[in-house]
Coordinates of C-alpha atoms and ligand atoms in Angstrom, one line a residue:
X42 CA 13.9 18.7 15.3
X43 CA 10.6 16.9 15.4
X44 CA 11.5 13.5 13.9
X45 CA 8.4 12.4 12.0
X46 CA 8.0 10.9 8.5
X47 CA 6.1 12.1 6.7
X48 CA 6.8 15.7 7.8
X49 CA 3.7 17.2 9.2
X50 CA 2.0 20.2 7.6
X51 CA 2.7 22.5 10.5
X52 CA 4.7 21.6 13.6
X53 CA 6.2 23.6 16.4
X54 CA 8.4 22.3 19.2
X55 CA 7.6 23.8 22.6
X56 CA 10.3 22.6 24.9
X57 CA 9.9 20.0 27.6
X58 CA 8.8 16.4 27.4
X59 CA 5.8 14.3 28.2
X60 CA 6.7 10.8 29.5
X61 CA 4.2 8.1 28.5
X62 CA 3.3 6.2 31.6
X63 CA 3.6 2.4 31.8
X64 CA -0.1 2.0 31.3
X65 CA -1.5 4.6 29.0
X66 CA -5.0 5.8 29.9
X67 CA -7.1 7.2 27.0
X68 CA -10.3 9.2 27.1
X69 CA -11.7 9.2 23.7
X70 CA -14.8 10.5 21.8
X71 CA -14.1 7.7 19.3
X72 CA -14.1 3.9 19.6
X73 CA -10.5 2.9 18.8
X74 CA -10.5 -0.9 18.3
X75 CA -6.9 -1.0 17.3
X76 CA -5.9 0.2 20.8
X77 CA -7.9 -2.5 22.6
X78 CA -5.6 -4.4 24.9
X79 CA -2.8 -1.9 24.4
X80 CA -4.2 1.0 26.5
X81 CA -6.8 1.4 29.2
X82 CA -9.9 3.5 28.2
X83 CA -11.2 5.8 30.9
X84 CA -13.9 8.5 31.3
X85 CA -12.0 11.2 33.2
X86 CA -9.8 13.8 31.5
X87 CA -7.8 14.2 34.8
X88 CA -6.9 10.5 34.8
X89 CA -6.1 10.3 31.0
X90 CA -2.7 10.7 29.5
X91 CA -4.2 10.9 26.0
X92 CA -7.4 12.8 25.4
X93 CA -9.2 12.4 22.0
X94 CA -11.7 15.0 21.0
X95 CA -14.0 14.9 18.0
X96 CA -13.9 18.1 15.9
X97 CA -15.8 18.0 12.6
X98 CA -14.0 21.0 11.3
X99 CA -10.8 19.0 10.8
X100 CA -10.1 17.4 7.4
X101 CA -11.0 13.8 7.0
X102 CA -7.5 12.3 7.5
X103 CA -6.1 15.3 9.4
X104 CA -5.5 15.8 13.1
X105 CA -4.3 18.4 15.6
X106 CA -1.9 17.1 18.2
X107 CA -0.9 18.9 21.3
X108 CA 1.7 17.5 23.6
X109 CA 2.4 19.2 26.9
X110 CA 4.2 18.1 30.1
X111 CA 0.8 17.1 31.4
X112 CA -0.8 15.1 28.6
X113 CA -1.4 14.5 24.9
X114 CA -4.5 16.0 23.3
X115 CA -5.7 14.9 19.9
X116 CA -8.5 16.6 17.8
X117 CA -9.8 14.8 14.7
X118 CA -13.0 14.5 12.7
X119 CA -12.6 10.8 11.9
X120 CA -11.1 7.8 13.6
X121 CA -8.3 7.6 11.0
X122 CA -7.1 11.1 12.0
X123 CA -6.8 9.9 15.6
X124 CA -4.8 6.8 14.4
X125 CA -2.5 9.1 12.3
X126 CA -1.9 11.3 15.3
X127 CA -1.0 8.3 17.3
X128 CA 1.4 7.2 14.5
X129 CA 3.0 10.6 14.9
X130 CA 3.3 10.1 18.7
X131 CA 4.7 6.6 18.1
X132 CA 7.6 8.1 16.1
X133 CA 8.1 11.1 18.4
X134 CA 8.4 8.7 21.4
X135 CA 10.5 6.1 19.5
X136 CA 8.0 3.6 20.9
X137 CA 9.2 0.7 18.8
X138 CA 12.7 0.9 20.3
X139 CA 11.3 1.2 23.9
X140 CA 11.2 5.0 24.1
X141 CA 8.5 6.7 26.2
X142 CA 9.5 10.4 26.0
X143 CA 7.6 12.7 23.6
X144 CA 8.8 16.2 22.9
X145 CA 6.2 18.8 23.8
X146 CA 4.8 20.2 20.5
X147 CA 1.8 21.5 18.6
X148 CA 1.2 19.8 15.3
X149 CA -1.5 20.5 12.7
X150 CA -1.5 18.0 10.0
X151 CA -3.4 16.8 6.9
X152 CA -2.3 15.1 3.7
X153 CA -1.3 16.8 0.4
X154 CA -2.9 14.0 -1.7
X155 CA -5.9 11.8 -0.9
X156 CA -4.4 8.9 -2.8
X157 CA -1.2 7.6 -1.3
X158 CA -0.5 4.2 -2.7
X159 CA 1.8 1.3 -2.7
X160 CA 1.4 -1.8 -4.9
X161 CA 2.5 -5.4 -4.5
X162 CA 2.8 -7.8 -7.5
X163 CA 1.9 -11.3 -6.1
X164 CA 1.7 -13.0 -9.5
X165 CA 5.4 -13.2 -10.3
X166 CA 6.2 -14.1 -6.7
X167 CA 3.6 -14.8 -4.1
X168 CA 3.3 -13.2 -0.6
X169 CA 1.0 -14.9 1.9
X170 CA -1.7 -13.4 4.0
X171 CA 0.5 -12.8 7.1
X172 CA 3.1 -11.0 5.0
X173 CA 0.5 -8.8 3.3
X174 CA -0.8 -7.8 6.7
X175 CA 2.7 -6.8 7.7
X176 CA 3.0 -4.8 4.5
X177 CA -0.3 -3.0 5.4
X178 CA 1.0 -2.3 8.9
X179 CA 4.1 -0.6 7.5
X180 CA 2.0 1.4 5.1
X181 CA -0.3 2.5 8.0
X182 CA 2.8 3.6 9.9
X183 CA 3.7 5.9 7.0
X184 CA 0.1 7.2 6.6
X185 CA -0.3 5.5 3.2
X186 CA -3.9 4.7 2.4
X187 CA -4.1 2.7 -0.9
X188 CA -2.9 -0.9 -1.3
X189 CA -2.9 -1.7 -5.0
X190 CA -2.9 -5.5 -5.2
X191 CA -1.6 -6.8 -8.5
X192 CA -3.4 -10.2 -8.4
X193 CA -3.1 -11.5 -11.9
X194 CA -0.5 -11.7 -14.5
X195 CA 1.1 -14.1 -17.0
X196 CA 3.1 -15.9 -14.3
X197 CA 0.1 -16.8 -12.1
X198 CA -3.5 -16.0 -11.3
X199 CA -3.8 -15.5 -7.6
X200 CA -7.4 -14.8 -6.7
X201 CA -10.1 -17.4 -6.4
X202 CA -13.0 -16.9 -8.9
X203 CA -15.8 -19.4 -8.2
X204 CA -17.3 -19.3 -11.7
X205 CA -13.9 -20.1 -13.3
X206 CA -12.2 -22.6 -10.9
X207 CA -9.5 -23.5 -13.4
X208 CA -8.0 -20.0 -13.0
X209 CA -6.6 -21.1 -9.7
X210 CA -6.5 -24.9 -10.2
X211 CA -4.3 -24.5 -13.3
X212 CA -3.6 -20.7 -13.6
X213 CA -2.0 -20.3 -10.2
X214 CA 0.7 -23.0 -10.8
X215 CA 3.8 -23.0 -12.9
X216 CA 6.5 -25.6 -13.3
X217 CA 9.5 -23.4 -13.5
X218 CA 10.8 -19.9 -12.8
X219 CA 13.3 -17.8 -14.7
X220 CA 16.4 -16.8 -12.7
X221 CA 19.1 -14.2 -13.2
X222 CA 17.2 -11.3 -14.8
X223 CA 15.7 -10.3 -18.1
X224 CA 16.7 -12.5 -21.1
X225 CA 18.5 -15.0 -19.0
X226 CA 18.0 -18.6 -20.1
X227 CA 18.5 -20.0 -16.6
X228 CA 15.3 -21.6 -15.3
X229 CA 14.7 -23.1 -11.9
X230 CA 12.8 -26.3 -12.6
X231 CA 10.6 -26.3 -9.5
X232 CA 6.8 -26.1 -9.1
X233 CA 5.6 -22.7 -7.9
X234 CA 2.1 -21.8 -6.8
X235 CA -0.1 -19.8 -4.5
X236 CA -3.4 -18.0 -4.4
X237 CA -5.8 -16.3 -2.0
X238 CA -9.3 -17.7 -1.3
X239 CA -12.2 -15.3 -1.4
X240 CA -12.3 -15.6 2.4
X241 CA -8.6 -14.6 2.7
X242 CA -9.2 -11.6 0.3
X243 CA -12.1 -10.4 2.5
X244 CA -9.9 -10.8 5.6
X245 CA -7.2 -8.6 4.1
X246 CA -9.7 -6.0 2.9
X247 CA -11.2 -5.8 6.4
X248 CA -7.7 -5.6 8.0
X249 CA -6.7 -2.8 5.7
X250 CA -10.0 -0.9 6.2
X251 CA -9.4 -0.9 10.0
X252 CA -6.1 0.9 9.2
X253 CA -7.7 3.4 6.8
X254 CA -6.3 1.6 3.8
X255 CA -8.4 1.0 0.6
X256 CA -7.4 -2.2 -1.2
X257 CA -7.6 -1.7 -5.0
X258 CA -7.4 -5.0 -6.9
X259 CA -5.8 -5.2 -10.3
X260 CA -7.0 -7.9 -12.7
X261 CA -5.1 -7.3 -15.9
X262 CA -6.9 -7.3 -19.3
X263 CA -6.7 -7.7 -22.2
X264 CA -3.0 -8.6 -22.0
X265 CA -0.8 -10.2 -19.3
X266 CA -3.3 -13.1 -19.5
X267 CA -1.1 -16.1 -20.1
X268 CA -2.3 -17.7 -16.9
X269 CA -5.9 -17.2 -18.0
X270 CA -5.1 -18.9 -21.3
X271 CA -3.4 -21.8 -19.6
X272 CA -6.7 -22.4 -17.8
X273 CA -9.2 -21.4 -20.6
X274 CA -7.3 -21.4 -23.9
X275 CA -10.5 -20.6 -25.9
X276 CA -10.6 -17.1 -24.6
X277 CA -7.7 -16.0 -26.8
X278 CA -8.0 -15.5 -30.6
X279 CA -6.4 -18.8 -31.3
X280 CA -7.0 -21.8 -29.1
X281 CA -3.5 -22.9 -28.2
X282 CA -2.6 -25.1 -25.3
X283 CA 0.1 -23.4 -23.2
X284 CA 1.4 -23.8 -19.6
X285 CA 1.6 -20.9 -17.2
X286 CA 5.0 -19.4 -18.2
X287 CA 7.8 -19.2 -15.7
X288 CA 9.6 -16.8 -18.0
X289 CA 9.2 -13.0 -17.4
X290 CA 10.3 -11.4 -20.6
X291 CA 8.0 -10.5 -23.5
X292 CA 9.6 -12.9 -25.9
X293 CA 10.5 -16.4 -24.7
X294 CA 13.6 -18.0 -26.3
X295 CA 12.0 -21.2 -27.5
X296 CA 15.1 -23.2 -27.0
X297 CA 14.8 -23.0 -23.3
X298 CA 11.0 -23.0 -23.0
X299 CA 9.1 -24.4 -25.9
X300 CA 6.1 -22.1 -25.5
X301 CA 6.1 -19.9 -28.6
X302 CA 3.0 -17.7 -28.8
X303 CA 2.3 -17.2 -25.1
X304 CA 2.2 -13.4 -25.0
X305 CA -1.2 -12.8 -26.3
X306 CA -4.4 -10.9 -25.7
X307 CA -8.0 -11.8 -25.0
X308 CA -10.1 -12.1 -28.1
X309 CA -12.3 -9.1 -28.5
X310 CA -14.7 -10.8 -30.9
X311 CA -15.7 -13.8 -28.8
X312 CA -18.9 -13.5 -26.7
X313 CA -17.3 -15.8 -24.0
X314 CA -14.2 -13.6 -23.6
X315 CA -16.1 -10.5 -22.8
X316 CA -18.5 -12.5 -20.6
X317 CA -15.5 -13.9 -18.8
X318 CA -14.2 -10.4 -18.0
X319 CA -17.6 -9.3 -16.7
X320 CA -18.0 -12.4 -14.6
X321 CA -14.6 -11.9 -13.0
X322 CA -15.3 -8.3 -12.3
X323 CA -18.6 -9.3 -10.7
X324 CA -16.8 -11.5 -8.2
X325 CA -14.0 -8.9 -7.8
X326 CA -16.6 -6.3 -6.9
X327 CA -18.1 -8.6 -4.4
X328 CA -14.8 -9.1 -2.7
X329 CA -13.5 -5.5 -2.8
X330 CA -15.4 -2.4 -1.7
X331 CA -13.0 0.1 -3.2
X332 CA -14.3 2.9 -5.3
X333 CA -11.8 2.0 -8.0
X334 CA -11.1 -1.3 -9.8
X335 CA -7.8 -1.6 -11.7
X336 CA -8.2 -3.5 -15.0
X337 CA -4.6 -3.1 -16.2
X338 CA -4.6 -2.4 -20.0
X339 CA -0.8 -2.1 -20.3
X340 CA 1.5 -3.7 -22.8
X341 CA -1.1 -5.3 -25.0
X342 CA 0.3 -6.9 -28.2
X343 CA -2.1 -6.5 -31.1
X344 CA -0.7 -8.9 -33.7
X345 CA -3.3 -11.6 -33.1
X346 CA -6.1 -9.1 -33.3
X347 CA -4.9 -8.1 -36.7
X348 CA -5.3 -11.7 -38.0
X349 CA -8.3 -12.8 -36.1
X350 CA -11.6 -12.7 -38.1
X351 CA -13.6 -12.3 -34.9
X352 CA -11.6 -9.2 -33.8
X353 CA -11.7 -7.8 -37.3
X354 CA -15.5 -8.2 -37.3
X355 CA -15.8 -6.1 -34.2
X356 CA -13.5 -3.4 -35.7
X357 CA -15.8 -3.3 -38.8
X358 CA -19.1 -3.4 -36.9
X359 CA -18.0 -0.5 -34.7
X360 CA -16.3 1.6 -37.3
X361 CA -13.0 1.4 -35.5
X362 CA -9.9 2.7 -37.2
X363 CA -7.5 0.0 -36.0
X364 CA -6.5 -2.4 -33.3
X365 CA -5.5 0.5 -30.9
X366 CA -9.1 1.7 -31.2
X367 CA -10.2 -1.9 -30.6
X368 CA -8.5 -1.7 -27.2
X369 CA -10.1 1.7 -26.6
X370 CA -13.5 0.1 -27.4
X371 CA -12.8 -2.6 -24.9
X372 CA -11.7 -0.2 -22.2
X373 CA -14.8 1.9 -22.7
X374 CA -16.9 -1.3 -22.2
X375 CA -15.1 -2.1 -19.0
X376 CA -15.5 1.5 -17.7
X377 CA -19.2 1.4 -18.5
X378 CA -19.7 -2.0 -16.8
X379 CA -17.9 -0.9 -13.7
X380 CA -19.9 2.3 -13.7
X381 CA -23.1 0.3 -13.5
X382 CA -21.6 -1.2 -10.4
X383 CA -20.8 2.2 -8.9
X384 CA -17.1 1.8 -9.5
X385 CA -14.5 3.8 -11.4
X386 CA -12.0 2.1 -13.6
X387 CA -8.2 2.6 -13.3
X388 CA -6.1 1.7 -16.3
X389 CA -2.4 2.1 -17.1
X390 CA -1.7 5.0 -19.5
X391 CA -1.6 2.8 -22.6
X392 CA -5.4 2.7 -22.4
X393 CA -5.3 6.1 -24.0
X394 CA -3.4 5.0 -27.1
X395 CA -6.6 4.3 -29.1
X396 CA -7.7 7.9 -28.8
X397 CA -11.3 6.7 -28.7
X398 CA -11.5 6.4 -24.9
X399 CA -14.7 8.0 -23.7
X400 CA -13.5 10.7 -21.4
X401 CA -16.8 12.5 -21.2
X402 CA -17.9 11.1 -17.8
X403 CA -14.4 11.0 -16.3
X404 CA -15.0 7.5 -15.1
X405 CA -11.5 6.3 -16.1
X406 CA -8.6 7.1 -13.9
X407 CA -5.3 6.9 -15.7
X408 CA -2.2 5.6 -13.9
X409 CA 0.9 7.1 -15.6
X410 CA 3.8 4.7 -15.4
X411 CA 5.7 4.6 -18.7
X412 CA 9.5 5.4 -18.6
X413 CA 8.9 7.6 -21.7
X414 CA 6.8 10.7 -21.5
X415 CA 3.3 10.1 -22.9
X416 CA 1.6 13.0 -24.6
X417 CA -1.8 11.3 -24.4
X418 CA -1.5 10.9 -20.6
X419 CA -0.4 14.4 -20.1
X420 CA -3.2 15.8 -22.4
X421 CA -5.7 13.7 -20.4
X422 CA -4.7 15.1 -17.0
X423 CA -4.4 18.6 -18.4
X424 CA -8.0 18.4 -19.7
X425 CA -9.6 17.4 -16.5
X426 CA -9.0 13.6 -16.4
X427 CA -8.0 12.1 -13.1
X428 CA -4.6 10.6 -12.7
X429 CA -2.4 8.6 -10.4
X430 CA 1.3 9.3 -10.9
X431 CA 3.6 6.3 -10.8
X432 CA 6.4 7.5 -13.0
X433 CA 9.0 4.9 -13.6
X434 CA 12.0 7.2 -12.6
X435 CA 10.6 7.9 -9.1
X436 CA 8.2 5.1 -8.3
X437 CA 9.4 1.8 -9.8
X438 CA 10.7 0.4 -6.5
X439 CA 11.7 -2.9 -8.2
X440 CA 14.5 -1.1 -10.0
X441 CA 18.0 -1.1 -8.5
X442 CA 18.9 2.1 -6.5
X443 CA 21.9 2.3 -8.8
X444 CA 19.3 3.2 -11.5
X445 CA 16.9 5.3 -9.5
X446 CA 18.3 6.5 -6.2
X447 CA 16.2 7.4 -3.2
X448 CA 16.5 11.1 -4.1
X449 CA 14.6 10.4 -7.4
X450 CA 11.7 9.2 -5.4
X451 CA 11.9 12.1 -2.9
X452 CA 12.2 14.8 -5.5
X453 CA 9.2 13.8 -7.5
X454 CA 6.9 16.5 -8.7
X455 CA 3.9 16.2 -11.0
X456 CA 5.0 19.2 -12.9
X457 CA 8.1 17.3 -14.0
X458 CA 5.8 15.0 -15.9
X459 CA 3.8 17.5 -17.8
X460 CA 1.1 18.3 -15.3
X461 CA 0.4 22.0 -15.5
X462 CA 0.0 24.0 -12.3
X463 CA -3.7 24.4 -12.9
X464 CA -4.2 20.7 -13.2
X465 CA -2.4 19.4 -10.2
X466 CA -5.9 19.2 -8.8
X467 CA -6.5 16.3 -11.2
X468 CA -3.7 14.3 -9.7
X469 CA -5.4 12.1 -7.2
X470 CA -2.0 11.1 -5.8
X471 CA 1.1 9.0 -6.2
X472 CA 1.9 5.3 -5.9
X473 CA 5.0 3.2 -5.6
X474 CA 5.2 0.0 -7.7
X475 CA 6.6 -3.2 -6.4
X476 CA 6.9 -5.7 -9.3
X477 CA 8.3 -9.0 -8.2
X478 CA 10.0 -10.7 -11.2
X479 CA 13.3 -10.4 -9.4
X480 CA 12.0 -10.2 -5.9
X481 CA 11.9 -13.8 -4.7
X482 CA 11.4 -13.2 -1.1
X483 CA 11.0 -10.6 1.7
X484 CA 14.7 -9.8 2.2
X485 CA 15.2 -8.2 -1.2
X486 CA 11.6 -6.8 -1.3
X487 CA 12.2 -4.9 1.9
X488 CA 15.7 -3.7 0.8
X489 CA 14.1 -2.2 -2.3
X490 CA 11.0 -0.8 -0.6
X491 CA 12.7 0.7 2.5
X492 CA 13.4 3.6 2.7
X493 CA 11.7 4.4 -0.6
X494 CA 8.4 3.9 1.2
X495 CA 9.4 6.7 3.6
X496 CA 10.3 9.0 0.7
X497 CA 7.0 8.2 -1.1
X498 CA 5.0 8.9 2.1
X499 CA 6.6 12.4 2.3
X500 CA 5.8 13.1 -1.4
X501 CA 2.3 11.9 -0.9
X502 CA 1.6 13.6 2.5
X503 CA 3.8 16.6 3.2
X504 CA 3.2 20.0 1.7
X505 CA 5.6 20.9 -1.1
X506 CA 7.3 23.6 0.9
X507 CA 8.0 21.2 3.8
X508 CA 10.0 18.8 1.6
X509 CA 13.7 19.0 2.1
X510 CA 16.0 16.1 1.3
X511 CA 18.7 16.9 3.8
X512 CA 16.1 17.3 6.6
X513 CA 14.4 14.0 5.5
X514 CA 17.8 12.3 5.7
X515 CA 18.2 13.3 9.3
X516 CA 14.8 12.1 10.2
X517 CA 15.4 8.9 8.3
X518 CA 18.6 8.2 10.3
X519 CA 16.5 8.6 13.4
X520 CA 14.1 6.1 12.1
X521 CA 16.6 3.3 11.3
X522 CA 16.6 1.8 14.8
X523 CA 12.9 1.4 14.4
X524 CA 13.4 -0.5 11.2
X525 CA 15.9 -2.7 13.1
X526 CA 13.5 -3.2 16.0
X527 CA 10.7 -4.2 13.5
X528 CA 13.0 -6.6 11.7
X529 CA 12.8 -4.6 8.4
X530 CA 15.7 -5.2 6.0
X531 CA 16.1 -1.6 4.8
X532 CA 18.8 -0.4 2.3
X533 CA 21.7 1.5 3.9
X534 CA 22.8 4.9 2.6
X535 CA 25.7 3.4 0.7
X536 CA 23.1 1.6 -1.5
X537 CA 20.0 3.9 -1.5
X538 CA 22.0 7.1 -1.9
X539 CA 24.9 5.9 -3.9
X540 CA 26.0 8.8 -6.1
X541 CA 29.3 7.7 -7.6
X542 CA 28.5 7.2 -11.3
X543 CA 31.1 4.5 -11.9
X544 CA 29.9 2.4 -9.0
X545 CA 26.4 2.9 -10.1
X546 CA 27.0 1.8 -13.7
X547 CA 29.0 -1.2 -12.4
X548 CA 26.0 -2.4 -10.4
X549 CA 23.7 -1.8 -13.3
X550 CA 25.9 -3.6 -15.7
X551 CA 25.9 -6.6 -13.4
X552 CA 22.2 -6.4 -12.9
X553 CA 21.6 -6.4 -16.7
X554 CA 24.0 -9.4 -16.9
X555 CA 21.8 -11.4 -14.5
X556 CA 23.1 -10.5 -11.0
X557 CA 19.8 -9.4 -9.6
X558 CA 20.9 -10.0 -6.0
X559 CA 24.0 -7.8 -6.1
X560 CA 22.6 -4.7 -4.3
X561 CA 21.0 -7.0 -1.7
X562 CA 24.3 -8.8 -1.1
X563 CA 26.3 -5.6 -0.8
X564 CA 23.6 -4.2 1.5
X565 CA 24.0 -7.2 3.8
X566 CA 27.8 -6.8 3.8
X567 CA 27.6 -3.1 4.6
X568 CA 25.2 -3.8 7.4
X569 CA 27.6 -6.4 9.0
X570 CA 30.2 -3.7 8.9
X571 CA 27.9 -1.3 10.9
X572 CA 26.8 0.9 8.0
X573 CA 23.3 2.4 8.4
Ligands
ACM45 C1 3.7 -1.8 -16.1 O1 4.7 -1.7 -15.5 N1 3.6 -2.6 -17.2 C2 2.4 -1.2 -15.7
ZN46 ZN1 -9.7 -12.3 -31.7

């Protein structure tokens, strides 16, 4: 068995091994800056243990890898293909645990989907530059190529915007944080803050780019803006002074946090609100070179718009039917604005609710997330609209495994969510979501993300016919010493593959009653007992 995750498109074991020498010499048609200091570059094929040849016929991220007793030969059209071939060699050799032996093989590989994403919500809980780089390294190892960075939300604005300094001076700080899950009234009374400077953002974007990863920023409009309103209260329909909330549910019990009316949306009828969005997008586009900019659009309450004379004026002036169409009108504006800057807009599938979204130029990419099937989203992709699949049941990695086991991620298929066979081509790819309301630090984050990231990578990369859960499980077992060597706190099988319905419902019940750490604690106990 060739133990590689994600499973390559075509792979054949040949018998025999190649032993990587102490000092690996590489002759390469490409400059490979990530190998500087790790290998020795040379000009002679005879001397080299790894020979890299440019071949323009190979797909952009693809590679051909030949391992014989004599050497390793890699063909690729782009540097990223070479890096991916080397990631495959890294796994075959078990390099991270000190291995040097590579099974002789022929591999021909390329991805199923061009968009292979993973997100990180840094608003609810913040992760610093060094940790984000680690996260990118792990994605690179699994041939994932899109980092969706959820930079703004109610609980904190985390990206420096020079024109609106209060976004970070005020909007990145909260005084308390909810503990113990949804609806809990327990608050930790402790200041919480953090944001990235524009320099740090650019550093991350460059770091990701070196590893073939596009960073897509998400700045969430018109809702999830409580941190915006804490800084600039006049951008909402009603000018109310509110702090950045440390409470994560949609409705705050006022007895514990006297902040009624915090879950609101940007006013659509004020000149300065729209100008604010454009100004923020200008600076975002200067920081990020991604073809897509994510503008959120999910979970927007419309109650204030109903009562706001400014919003109602816009509805009237533009002959809109209702507040849903008002959001559609706003999303169309954002899409057109981004288009003038050469970018495509990504929005969560709620952006389609107004039915007046302009789909003629296909500039809007819809990210389908809702736990309930959405007819609008399915009609969109089946009529040629582009889509990213992040369906809750498979790709909401912040959910307990007791709710969505690893197999749910592994078994994902676009057809199960209404995409017809003819329209799979409109699916750009898949993305795992890592929301951090109940992820306060790296230990639980990694427990939830690993090995879901490995399953995701196989859904995103490997051909449908190569996907087999039992085979994946064997390769995953082989990978676990690498997790350990890298210090990754992965979930053991007894957590990630728990099938007993009684045990699962017990964990879920405790989760809903506020024990958000239970799986993490059990996982640690199992690990101490030697479970893998
Ligand atoms: C979302 O989970 N509200 C996109
Ligand atoms: Zn308004």
